[in-house]
GROMACS .gro file of C-alpha atoms in nm:
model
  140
    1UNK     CA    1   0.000   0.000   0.000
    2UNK     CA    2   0.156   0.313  -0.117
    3UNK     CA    3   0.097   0.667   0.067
    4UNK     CA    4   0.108   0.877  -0.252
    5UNK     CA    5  -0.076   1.212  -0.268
    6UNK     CA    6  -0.313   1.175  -0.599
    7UNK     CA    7  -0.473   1.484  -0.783
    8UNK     CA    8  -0.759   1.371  -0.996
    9UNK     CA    9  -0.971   1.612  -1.251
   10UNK     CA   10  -1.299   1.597  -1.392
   11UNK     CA   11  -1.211   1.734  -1.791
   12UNK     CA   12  -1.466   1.931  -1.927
   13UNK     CA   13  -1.475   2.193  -2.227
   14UNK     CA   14  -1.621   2.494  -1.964
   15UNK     CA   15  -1.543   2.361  -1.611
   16UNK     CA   16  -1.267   2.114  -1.462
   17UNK     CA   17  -1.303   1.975  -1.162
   18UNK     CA   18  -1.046   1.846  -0.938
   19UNK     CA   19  -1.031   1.664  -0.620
   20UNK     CA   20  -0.731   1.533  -0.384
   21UNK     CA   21  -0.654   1.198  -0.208
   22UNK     CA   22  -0.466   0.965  -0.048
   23UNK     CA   23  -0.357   0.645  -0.160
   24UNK     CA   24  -0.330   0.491   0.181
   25UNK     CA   25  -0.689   0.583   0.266
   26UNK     CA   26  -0.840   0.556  -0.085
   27UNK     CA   27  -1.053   0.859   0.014
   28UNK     CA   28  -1.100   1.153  -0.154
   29UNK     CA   29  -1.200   1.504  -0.120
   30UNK     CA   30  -1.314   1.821  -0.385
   31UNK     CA   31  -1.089   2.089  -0.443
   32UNK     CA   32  -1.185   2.341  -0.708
   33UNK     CA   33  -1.329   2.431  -1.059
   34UNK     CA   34  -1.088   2.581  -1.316
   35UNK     CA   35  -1.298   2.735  -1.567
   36UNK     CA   36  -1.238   2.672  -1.897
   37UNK     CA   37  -1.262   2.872  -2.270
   38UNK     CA   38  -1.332   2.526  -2.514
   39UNK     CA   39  -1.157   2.326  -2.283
   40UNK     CA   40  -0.858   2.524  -2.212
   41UNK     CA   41  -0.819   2.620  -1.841
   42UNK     CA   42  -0.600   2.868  -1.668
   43UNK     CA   43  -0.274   2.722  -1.618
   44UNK     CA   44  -0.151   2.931  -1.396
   45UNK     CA   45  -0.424   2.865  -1.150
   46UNK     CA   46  -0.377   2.506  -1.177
   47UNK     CA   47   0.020   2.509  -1.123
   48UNK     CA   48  -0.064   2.676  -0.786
   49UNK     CA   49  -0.264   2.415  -0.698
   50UNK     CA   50  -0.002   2.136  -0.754
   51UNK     CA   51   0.241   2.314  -0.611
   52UNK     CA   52   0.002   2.372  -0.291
   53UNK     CA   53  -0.100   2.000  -0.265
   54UNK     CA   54   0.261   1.850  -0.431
   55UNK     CA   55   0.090   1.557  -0.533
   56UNK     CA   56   0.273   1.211  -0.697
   57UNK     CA   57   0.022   1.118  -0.976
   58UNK     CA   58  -0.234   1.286  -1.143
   59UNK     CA   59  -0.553   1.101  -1.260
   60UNK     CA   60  -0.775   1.264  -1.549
   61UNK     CA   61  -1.118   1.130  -1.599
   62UNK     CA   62  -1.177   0.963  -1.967
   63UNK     CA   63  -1.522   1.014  -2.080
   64UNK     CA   64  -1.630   0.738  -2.300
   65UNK     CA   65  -2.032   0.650  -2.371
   66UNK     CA   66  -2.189   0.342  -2.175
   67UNK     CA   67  -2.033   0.104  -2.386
   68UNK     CA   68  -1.666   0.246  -2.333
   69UNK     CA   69  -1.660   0.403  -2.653
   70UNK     CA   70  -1.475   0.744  -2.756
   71UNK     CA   71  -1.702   1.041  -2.753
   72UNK     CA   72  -1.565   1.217  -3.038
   73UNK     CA   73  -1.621   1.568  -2.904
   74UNK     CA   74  -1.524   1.525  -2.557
   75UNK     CA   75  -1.255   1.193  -2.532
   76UNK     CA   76  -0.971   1.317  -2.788
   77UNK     CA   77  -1.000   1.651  -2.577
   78UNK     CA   78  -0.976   1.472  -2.283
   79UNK     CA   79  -0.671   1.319  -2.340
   80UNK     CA   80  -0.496   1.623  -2.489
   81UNK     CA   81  -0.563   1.806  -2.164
   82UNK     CA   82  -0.378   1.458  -1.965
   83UNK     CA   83  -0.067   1.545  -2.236
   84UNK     CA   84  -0.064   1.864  -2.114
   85UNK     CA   85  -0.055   1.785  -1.758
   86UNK     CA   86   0.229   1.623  -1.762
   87UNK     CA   87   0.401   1.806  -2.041
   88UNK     CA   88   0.380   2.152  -1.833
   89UNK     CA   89   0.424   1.964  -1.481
   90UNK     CA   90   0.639   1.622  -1.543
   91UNK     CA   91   0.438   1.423  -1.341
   92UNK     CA   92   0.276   1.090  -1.433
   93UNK     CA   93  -0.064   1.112  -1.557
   94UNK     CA   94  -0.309   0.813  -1.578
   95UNK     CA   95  -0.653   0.812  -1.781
   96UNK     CA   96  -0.934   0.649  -1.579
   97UNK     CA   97  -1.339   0.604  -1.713
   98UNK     CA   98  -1.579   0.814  -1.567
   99UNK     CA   99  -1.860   0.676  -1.704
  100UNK     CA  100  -2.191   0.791  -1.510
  101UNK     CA  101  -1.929   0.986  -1.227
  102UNK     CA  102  -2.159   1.308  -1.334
  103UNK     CA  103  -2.493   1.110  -1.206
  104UNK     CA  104  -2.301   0.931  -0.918
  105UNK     CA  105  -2.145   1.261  -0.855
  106UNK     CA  106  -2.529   1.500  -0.827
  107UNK     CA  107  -2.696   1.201  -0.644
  108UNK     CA  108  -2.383   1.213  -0.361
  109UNK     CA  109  -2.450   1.621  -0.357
  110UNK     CA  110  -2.825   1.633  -0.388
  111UNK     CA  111  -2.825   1.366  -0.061
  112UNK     CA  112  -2.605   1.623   0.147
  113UNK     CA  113  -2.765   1.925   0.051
  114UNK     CA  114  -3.004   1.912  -0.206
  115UNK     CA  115  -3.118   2.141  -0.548
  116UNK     CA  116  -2.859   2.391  -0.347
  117UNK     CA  117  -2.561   2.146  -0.337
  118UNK     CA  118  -2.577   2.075  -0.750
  119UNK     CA  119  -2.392   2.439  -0.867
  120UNK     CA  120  -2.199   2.339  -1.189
  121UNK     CA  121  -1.827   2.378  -1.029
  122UNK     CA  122  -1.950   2.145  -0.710
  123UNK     CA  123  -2.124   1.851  -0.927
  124UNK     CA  124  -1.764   1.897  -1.102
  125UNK     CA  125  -1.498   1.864  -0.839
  126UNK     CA  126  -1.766   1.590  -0.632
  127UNK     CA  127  -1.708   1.436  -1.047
  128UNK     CA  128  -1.321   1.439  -0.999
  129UNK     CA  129  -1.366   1.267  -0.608
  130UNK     CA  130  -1.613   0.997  -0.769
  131UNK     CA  131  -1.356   0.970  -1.063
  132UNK     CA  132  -0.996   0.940  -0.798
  133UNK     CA  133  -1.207   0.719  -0.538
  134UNK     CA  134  -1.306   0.488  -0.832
  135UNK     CA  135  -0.915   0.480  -0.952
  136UNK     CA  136  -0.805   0.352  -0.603
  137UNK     CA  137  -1.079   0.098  -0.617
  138UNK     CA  138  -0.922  -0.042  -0.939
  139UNK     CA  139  -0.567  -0.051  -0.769
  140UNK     CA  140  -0.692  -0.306  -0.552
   0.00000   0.00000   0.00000
């Protein structure tokens, strides 16, 4: 069991998510949401955060359809922004499906604190926990 510090992000073309965890517990919890212009966030404001949090691995959410398909607006894009993470940072970046973490994601949120709880940049980060918690399940 490993005690690595994992940064995960929910990709999307107006809003990323992101969320931080801990190997050793599995457990996850939501940062913030980067806005985006067509899928292209502030860098700058996401360097900070790595730097802040240091984590080891960085885990980027691949959005395929129910059959674990490419979406071809949304998957190539996807994968582009993982390139870039670790092109601008150097640090190992895995891909992990995130099929339905949007719906798992609102129903989490609307349980805690209802119509409220489901702003677009919370229903993203609680995305990016679903999507990290989900990647330590599969390291097991």
């Amino acid at each position: 069991m490993n005690s690595r510090t994992i940064m995960a992000f929910d990709f999307g073309t107006k809003s990323i998510g992101s969320a931080i965890g801990q190997e050793i517990t599995g457990t996850a919890s939501p940062l913030k949401a980067f806005k985006a212009q067509d899928g292209i966030p502030n860098w700058n404001l996401i360097e900070a955060q790595i730097k802040e949090w240091q984590p080891n691995l960085l885990v980027v959410g691949l959005p395929t359809d129910l059959h674990g398909k490419d979406l071809e607006n949304i998957t190539p894009r996807a994968k582009k922004f993982a390139n870039r993470l670790h092109g601008r940072f150097g640090l190992p970046v895995e891909l992990h499906d995130e099929r339905l973490s949007t719906t798992e994601a609102r129903a989490d949120l609307f349980e805690r604190g209802g119509y409220k709880a489901l702003s677009k940049g919370n229903v993203d980060c609680q995305s990016a926990v679903v999507i990290l918690e989900s990647w330590f399940e599969a390291q097991y």
